[in-house]
Amino acid sequence: MPHGLSLHSNKAPAHPGLPFPADPARGFCVPAGTWLLYLPCTWSIGLAAEPGCLPDWRLLSLFGVGAVLMRGAGCTINDMWDRDYDRQVARTASRPLAAGDISTFQSLVFLGGQLSLALCVLLCLNYYSIILGAASLSLVVTYPLMKRITYWPQLVLGLTFNWGALLGWSAIKGSCEWSVCLPLYFAGVMWTMVYDTIYAHQDKKDDIMIGVKSTALQFKEDTKQWLSGFSLAMLLSLCVAGMNCNQTFPYYSAVAAVGAHLAHQIYTLDIDKPENCWKTFASNRTVGILLFIGIVLGNLWKQKDLKNVEDPSENR
């Protein structure tokens, strides 16, 4: 896949006796994509924690495993859909399917293994979350097709990558509190529009050559204005989510830090330098971690606020 988050390591030949690459890490992608899939899950799990409590570390670990597996499955699906495109782009021509190192059937077998393991993780959750998680599969499968029909495949990626913003809350509460989950989900989608548009600028010349679409090609020289709009929408949505679950000062401080980081990204971005685009894109892990830290500290601060409310009554 020439653009979007199909992030892979270098070429790894298939072992003749195995139905998958000799380097299985290829099917699980490099860390950047996994982090960006995982972090919205952590936000939701953190916001759903009880006041004064740390997030559920068992669920954080479980979602981490799920993120690795589903990111890997997404990479495998991308490569299956895009093998003909990948052969035409120097950066992606060495991927196993594009290079002819493995067959489509071998990829299907490997994908089946990835999805089976991911299903085991999903089945550890409550019934509501199992149904909600399964509902995301249609997005996972259809996303790679979007660049053939629309200049907005990044929007579909955002809808896919941020499903954990819904799933994390439901895994703890047994259902979604939509007044919190929807603005959190929307914030994640806007965040994806920022970082994946930046990522897509690396490959815009190849995309034009082979005839695929992206927001980078749609926005062109207006990219920074669009990114500013998406960033503002993200920050406002995070504020709405925070207000609807009674978040506190550390949370809003983290939102402000996220805003400053995004502003720095946009200001320093050079859309015509692929190396700058990659560096800026990769820095978004920091954005997600900053917000998670703010959520955790904000939740611990809630306990302090509760004590401040309770103490006067105890003195009467």
Tab-separated table of C-alpha atoms in Angstrom:
chain	number	residue	atom	x	y	z
A	1	MET	CA	0.000	0.000	0.000
A	2	PRO	CA	1.713	3.222	-1.090
A	3	HIS	CA	0.162	5.446	1.531
A	4	GLY	CA	-1.674	5.106	4.799
A	5	LEU	CA	-0.589	3.089	7.795
A	6	SER	CA	0.707	-0.062	6.181
A	7	LEU	CA	4.043	0.061	7.964
A	8	HIS	CA	6.451	-2.779	7.354
A	9	SER	CA	9.984	-3.901	7.974
A	10	ASN	CA	12.432	-4.791	5.242
A	11	LYS	CA	12.091	-7.702	2.893
A	12	ALA	CA	11.882	-11.135	4.538
A	13	PRO	CA	11.748	-14.205	2.312
A	14	ALA	CA	9.245	-16.935	2.945
A	15	HIS	CA	10.424	-20.245	4.285
A	16	PRO	CA	9.580	-22.924	1.718
A	17	GLY	CA	7.983	-25.137	4.350
A	18	LEU	CA	5.883	-22.468	6.046
A	19	PRO	CA	2.689	-20.735	4.867
A	20	PHE	CA	3.946	-17.313	6.044
A	21	PRO	CA	7.065	-15.124	5.913
A	22	ALA	CA	10.155	-16.456	7.680
A	23	ASP	CA	10.105	-13.189	9.626
A	24	PRO	CA	6.623	-13.190	11.230
A	25	ALA	CA	7.192	-9.631	12.473
A	26	ARG	CA	6.388	-8.477	8.941
A	27	GLY	CA	2.780	-9.471	9.530
A	28	PHE	CA	2.648	-7.489	12.742
A	29	CYS	CA	4.125	-4.205	11.389
A	30	VAL	CA	6.561	-1.814	13.003
A	31	PRO	CA	5.599	-0.205	16.333
A	32	ALA	CA	4.288	3.151	15.069
A	33	GLY	CA	1.035	1.802	13.669
A	34	THR	CA	0.441	-0.454	16.661
A	35	TRP	CA	0.888	2.435	19.085
A	36	LEU	CA	-1.561	4.594	17.150
A	37	LEU	CA	-4.120	1.782	17.227
A	38	TYR	CA	-3.549	1.038	20.907
A	39	LEU	CA	-3.534	4.522	22.424
A	40	PRO	CA	-7.244	5.364	21.868
A	41	CYS	CA	-8.011	2.135	23.753
A	42	THR	CA	-5.962	3.370	26.704
A	43	TRP	CA	-7.782	6.702	26.713
A	44	SER	CA	-11.137	4.994	26.962
A	45	ILE	CA	-10.011	2.517	29.609
A	46	GLY	CA	-8.535	5.392	31.612
A	47	LEU	CA	-11.663	7.545	31.412
A	48	ALA	CA	-13.838	4.607	32.487
A	49	ALA	CA	-11.813	3.966	35.656
A	50	GLU	CA	-13.411	4.792	38.994
A	51	PRO	CA	-12.468	8.159	40.564
A	52	GLY	CA	-9.156	7.947	42.380
A	53	CYS	CA	-8.230	4.648	40.721
A	54	LEU	CA	-5.598	3.723	38.174
A	55	PRO	CA	-6.742	2.174	34.885
A	56	ASP	CA	-7.337	-1.570	34.796
A	57	TRP	CA	-3.878	-2.933	33.966
A	58	ARG	CA	-5.265	-6.328	32.957
A	59	LEU	CA	-7.434	-4.694	30.302
A	60	LEU	CA	-4.601	-2.407	29.210
A	61	SER	CA	-2.445	-5.489	28.666
A	62	LEU	CA	-5.226	-7.393	26.920
A	63	PHE	CA	-5.921	-4.488	24.571
A	64	GLY	CA	-2.183	-4.203	23.911
A	65	VAL	CA	-2.087	-7.789	22.703
A	66	GLY	CA	-5.230	-7.175	20.658
A	67	ALA	CA	-3.690	-4.081	19.064
A	68	VAL	CA	-0.608	-6.030	17.966
A	69	LEU	CA	-2.746	-8.797	16.476
A	70	MET	CA	-5.289	-6.569	14.729
A	71	ARG	CA	-2.631	-4.188	13.431
A	72	GLY	CA	-0.850	-7.202	12.006
A	73	ALA	CA	-4.054	-8.496	10.456
A	74	GLY	CA	-4.669	-5.072	8.940
A	75	CYS	CA	-1.196	-5.080	7.405
A	76	THR	CA	-1.784	-8.536	5.946
A	77	ILE	CA	-5.131	-7.476	4.462
A	78	ASN	CA	-3.559	-4.295	3.071
A	79	ASP	CA	-0.803	-6.262	1.391
A	80	MET	CA	-3.266	-8.710	-0.121
A	81	TRP	CA	-5.392	-5.932	-1.608
A	82	ASP	CA	-2.434	-3.809	-2.678
A	83	ARG	CA	0.110	-6.287	-4.019
A	84	ASP	CA	-0.264	-5.001	-7.597
A	85	TYR	CA	0.149	-1.380	-6.475
A	86	ASP	CA	3.065	-2.206	-4.182
A	87	ARG	CA	5.076	-3.672	-7.059
A	88	GLN	CA	5.082	-0.238	-8.710
A	89	VAL	CA	6.503	1.662	-5.722
A	90	ALA	CA	10.151	1.325	-4.709
A	91	ARG	CA	9.425	1.619	-0.973
A	92	THR	CA	6.856	-1.192	-1.010
A	93	ALA	CA	8.116	-3.449	-3.804
A	94	SER	CA	10.017	-5.661	-1.347
A	95	ARG	CA	6.928	-6.685	0.625
A	96	PRO	CA	6.519	-10.477	0.465
A	97	LEU	CA	3.348	-10.568	-1.631
A	98	ALA	CA	4.483	-7.822	-3.981
A	99	ALA	CA	7.884	-9.479	-4.398
A	100	GLY	CA	6.349	-12.908	-4.987
A	101	ASP	CA	8.011	-14.449	-1.928
A	102	ILE	CA	4.693	-15.832	-0.674
A	103	SER	CA	1.378	-16.664	-2.330
A	104	THR	CA	-2.062	-15.241	-1.658
A	105	PHE	CA	-3.071	-18.582	-0.144
A	106	GLN	CA	-0.145	-18.470	2.282
A	107	SER	CA	-1.177	-14.957	3.271
A	108	LEU	CA	-4.743	-16.153	3.874
A	109	VAL	CA	-3.478	-18.900	6.166
A	110	PHE	CA	-1.369	-16.395	8.093
A	111	LEU	CA	-4.299	-13.962	8.294
A	112	GLY	CA	-6.504	-16.740	9.628
A	113	GLY	CA	-4.018	-17.352	12.413
A	114	GLN	CA	-3.856	-13.663	13.307
A	115	LEU	CA	-7.634	-13.274	13.388
A	116	SER	CA	-8.065	-16.467	15.417
A	117	LEU	CA	-5.707	-15.165	18.082
A	118	ALA	CA	-7.441	-11.768	18.030
A	119	LEU	CA	-10.783	-13.529	18.510
A	120	CYS	CA	-9.401	-15.246	21.604
A	121	VAL	CA	-8.582	-11.814	23.022
A	122	LEU	CA	-12.029	-10.461	22.143
A	123	LEU	CA	-13.749	-13.414	23.813
A	124	CYS	CA	-12.133	-12.396	27.109
A	125	LEU	CA	-14.428	-9.337	27.155
A	126	ASN	CA	-18.109	-8.998	28.033
A	127	TYR	CA	-20.856	-9.847	25.555
A	128	TYR	CA	-21.569	-6.211	24.627
A	129	SER	CA	-17.895	-5.648	23.840
A	130	ILE	CA	-17.658	-8.835	21.785
A	131	ILE	CA	-20.481	-7.634	19.530
A	132	LEU	CA	-19.038	-4.123	19.380
A	133	GLY	CA	-15.572	-5.414	18.533
A	134	ALA	CA	-16.864	-7.746	15.827
A	135	ALA	CA	-18.690	-4.805	14.242
A	136	SER	CA	-15.357	-3.195	13.361
A	137	LEU	CA	-14.287	-6.023	11.042
A	138	SER	CA	-16.127	-4.573	8.049
A	139	LEU	CA	-14.049	-1.392	8.391
A	140	VAL	CA	-10.818	-3.381	8.702
A	141	VAL	CA	-11.544	-5.295	5.501
A	142	THR	CA	-12.870	-2.419	3.377
A	143	TYR	CA	-10.406	0.326	4.332
A	144	PRO	CA	-7.724	-0.731	1.794
A	145	LEU	CA	-10.271	-0.315	-1.010
A	146	MET	CA	-11.132	3.275	-0.155
A	147	LYS	CA	-8.135	4.877	-1.851
A	148	ARG	CA	-9.421	3.510	-5.140
A	149	ILE	CA	-12.739	5.355	-4.878
A	150	THR	CA	-12.283	8.421	-2.662
A	151	TYR	CA	-9.734	11.086	-1.768
A	152	TRP	CA	-10.695	10.541	1.890
A	153	PRO	CA	-9.375	7.062	2.781
A	154	GLN	CA	-7.809	8.634	5.874
A	155	LEU	CA	-11.318	9.221	7.235
A	156	VAL	CA	-12.127	5.519	6.936
A	157	LEU	CA	-8.805	4.701	8.584
A	158	GLY	CA	-9.776	7.027	11.432
A	159	LEU	CA	-13.100	5.265	11.901
A	160	THR	CA	-11.231	1.951	11.981
A	161	PHE	CA	-8.204	2.838	14.088
A	162	ASN	CA	-10.148	4.554	16.868
A	163	TRP	CA	-12.723	1.842	17.513
A	164	GLY	CA	-10.899	1.176	20.763
A	165	ALA	CA	-12.204	4.514	22.063
A	166	LEU	CA	-15.609	2.812	22.195
A	167	LEU	CA	-14.443	-0.672	23.095
A	168	GLY	CA	-12.277	0.266	26.080
A	169	TRP	CA	-15.172	1.901	27.918
A	170	SER	CA	-17.590	-0.937	27.182
A	171	ALA	CA	-15.044	-3.525	28.346
A	172	ILE	CA	-15.168	-1.926	31.805
A	173	LYS	CA	-18.742	-0.684	32.073
A	174	GLY	CA	-20.577	-3.309	29.997
A	175	SER	CA	-21.950	-0.670	27.613
A	176	CYS	CA	-20.985	2.697	26.118
A	177	GLU	CA	-21.695	6.045	27.723
A	178	TRP	CA	-22.232	7.790	24.412
A	179	SER	CA	-21.893	11.310	25.825
A	180	VAL	CA	-18.264	10.425	26.579
A	181	CYS	CA	-17.431	7.739	24.029
A	182	LEU	CA	-18.673	9.510	20.904
A	183	PRO	CA	-16.711	12.759	21.396
A	184	LEU	CA	-13.662	10.685	22.372
A	185	TYR	CA	-14.073	8.590	19.224
A	186	PHE	CA	-14.520	11.703	17.082
A	187	ALA	CA	-11.380	13.223	18.628
A	188	GLY	CA	-9.473	10.096	17.660
A	189	VAL	CA	-10.795	10.234	14.108
A	190	MET	CA	-9.666	13.854	13.793
A	191	TRP	CA	-6.268	12.895	15.167
A	192	THR	CA	-5.948	10.193	12.512
A	193	MET	CA	-6.857	12.738	9.841
A	194	VAL	CA	-3.876	14.776	11.032
A	195	TYR	CA	-1.211	12.097	11.262
A	196	ASP	CA	-2.226	9.999	8.273
A	197	THR	CA	-2.515	13.004	5.976
A	198	ILE	CA	1.043	13.856	7.009
A	199	TYR	CA	2.056	10.249	6.363
A	200	ALA	CA	0.400	10.257	2.933
A	201	HIS	CA	2.494	13.218	1.776
A	202	GLN	CA	5.513	10.889	1.711
A	203	ASP	CA	4.033	8.934	-1.190
A	204	LYS	CA	2.055	11.523	-3.129
A	205	LYS	CA	4.263	11.304	-6.233
A	206	ASP	CA	3.875	7.531	-6.373
A	207	ASP	CA	0.146	7.834	-5.670
A	208	ILE	CA	-0.299	10.130	-8.660
A	209	MET	CA	1.725	7.769	-10.848
A	210	ILE	CA	-0.284	4.646	-9.998
A	211	GLY	CA	-3.656	6.365	-9.674
A	212	VAL	CA	-4.602	6.047	-6.003
A	213	LYS	CA	-6.143	8.781	-3.875
A	214	SER	CA	-5.419	10.397	-0.516
A	215	THR	CA	-6.163	13.514	1.494
A	216	ALA	CA	-2.601	14.634	0.732
A	217	LEU	CA	-3.561	14.866	-2.947
A	218	GLN	CA	-6.920	16.434	-2.100
A	219	PHE	CA	-5.574	19.161	0.200
A	220	LYS	CA	-2.315	19.893	-1.675
A	221	GLU	CA	-0.873	23.246	-0.590
A	222	ASP	CA	-3.831	23.837	1.749
A	223	THR	CA	-2.787	20.890	3.908
A	224	LYS	CA	-1.734	22.957	6.916
A	225	GLN	CA	-5.081	24.752	7.046
A	226	TRP	CA	-6.921	21.426	6.986
A	227	LEU	CA	-4.635	19.976	9.652
A	228	SER	CA	-5.284	23.012	11.837
A	229	GLY	CA	-9.024	22.478	11.500
A	230	PHE	CA	-8.768	18.786	12.352
A	231	SER	CA	-6.582	19.582	15.363
A	232	LEU	CA	-9.045	22.153	16.673
A	233	ALA	CA	-11.915	19.691	16.254
A	234	MET	CA	-9.910	17.080	18.159
A	235	LEU	CA	-9.206	19.422	21.059
A	236	LEU	CA	-12.815	20.599	21.336
A	237	SER	CA	-14.059	17.008	21.290
A	238	LEU	CA	-11.611	16.041	24.026
A	239	CYS	CA	-12.933	18.908	26.131
A	240	VAL	CA	-16.515	17.715	25.612
A	241	ALA	CA	-15.572	14.150	26.558
A	242	GLY	CA	-13.778	15.428	29.653
A	243	MET	CA	-16.687	17.592	30.784
A	244	ASN	CA	-19.124	14.710	30.342
A	245	CYS	CA	-17.136	12.472	32.682
A	246	ASN	CA	-16.174	15.179	35.197
A	247	GLN	CA	-12.491	15.302	34.347
A	248	THR	CA	-10.172	17.566	36.293
A	249	PHE	CA	-7.262	19.977	35.919
A	250	PRO	CA	-4.541	17.461	34.911
A	251	TYR	CA	-6.712	16.215	32.059
A	252	TYR	CA	-7.264	19.677	30.602
A	253	SER	CA	-3.574	20.465	31.072
A	254	ALA	CA	-2.798	17.401	28.968
A	255	VAL	CA	-5.296	18.518	26.322
A	256	ALA	CA	-3.485	21.868	26.204
A	257	ALA	CA	-0.147	20.049	25.845
A	258	VAL	CA	-1.614	17.983	23.012
A	259	GLY	CA	-2.725	21.198	21.327
A	260	ALA	CA	0.765	22.670	21.647
A	261	HIS	CA	2.319	19.512	20.219
A	262	LEU	CA	-0.049	19.504	17.243
A	263	ALA	CA	0.614	23.204	16.625
A	264	HIS	CA	4.354	22.489	16.595
A	265	GLN	CA	3.834	19.597	14.178
A	266	ILE	CA	1.889	21.742	11.750
A	267	TYR	CA	4.254	24.718	12.009
A	268	THR	CA	7.395	22.646	11.350
A	269	LEU	CA	5.883	20.319	8.736
A	270	ASP	CA	7.368	20.390	5.232
A	271	ILE	CA	4.974	18.428	3.037
A	272	ASP	CA	7.538	18.207	0.242
A	273	LYS	CA	10.190	16.446	2.339
A	274	PRO	CA	9.347	12.779	3.004
A	275	GLU	CA	11.852	12.505	5.846
A	276	ASN	CA	10.225	15.468	7.607
A	277	CYS	CA	6.770	13.959	7.061
A	278	TRP	CA	7.912	10.679	8.604
A	279	LYS	CA	9.475	12.380	11.624
A	280	THR	CA	6.346	14.460	12.199
A	281	PHE	CA	4.056	11.473	11.757
A	282	ALA	CA	6.059	9.328	14.180
A	283	SER	CA	5.931	12.047	16.856
A	284	ASN	CA	2.204	11.439	17.238
A	285	ARG	CA	2.880	8.609	19.648
A	286	THR	CA	3.878	11.355	22.082
A	287	VAL	CA	0.489	13.023	21.544
A	288	GLY	CA	-1.354	9.862	22.528
A	289	ILE	CA	0.844	9.176	25.540
A	290	LEU	CA	0.492	12.760	26.812
A	291	LEU	CA	-3.276	12.445	26.724
A	292	PHE	CA	-3.228	9.077	28.490
A	293	ILE	CA	-1.047	10.468	31.279
A	294	GLY	CA	-3.447	13.400	31.638
A	295	ILE	CA	-6.410	11.033	31.865
A	296	VAL	CA	-4.735	8.937	34.572
A	297	LEU	CA	-3.685	11.959	36.635
A	298	GLY	CA	-7.047	13.617	36.110
A	299	ASN	CA	-8.794	10.541	37.429
A	300	LEU	CA	-6.571	10.437	40.515
A	301	TRP	CA	-7.303	14.152	41.044
A	302	LYS	CA	-11.018	13.329	41.179
A	303	GLN	CA	-10.432	11.534	44.471
A	304	LYS	CA	-8.834	14.680	45.860
A	305	ASP	CA	-11.847	16.713	44.763
A	306	LEU	CA	-14.203	14.213	46.383
A	307	LYS	CA	-12.287	14.464	49.657
A	308	ASN	CA	-12.515	18.259	49.522
A	309	VAL	CA	-16.274	17.949	49.193
A	310	GLU	CA	-16.592	15.364	51.954
A	311	ASP	CA	-14.352	16.993	54.569
A	312	PRO	CA	-16.646	19.960	55.412
A	313	SER	CA	-19.558	17.640	56.100
A	314	GLU	CA	-17.386	15.540	58.394
A	315	ASN	CA	-16.508	18.624	60.432
A	316	ARG	CA	-20.109	19.628	61.049
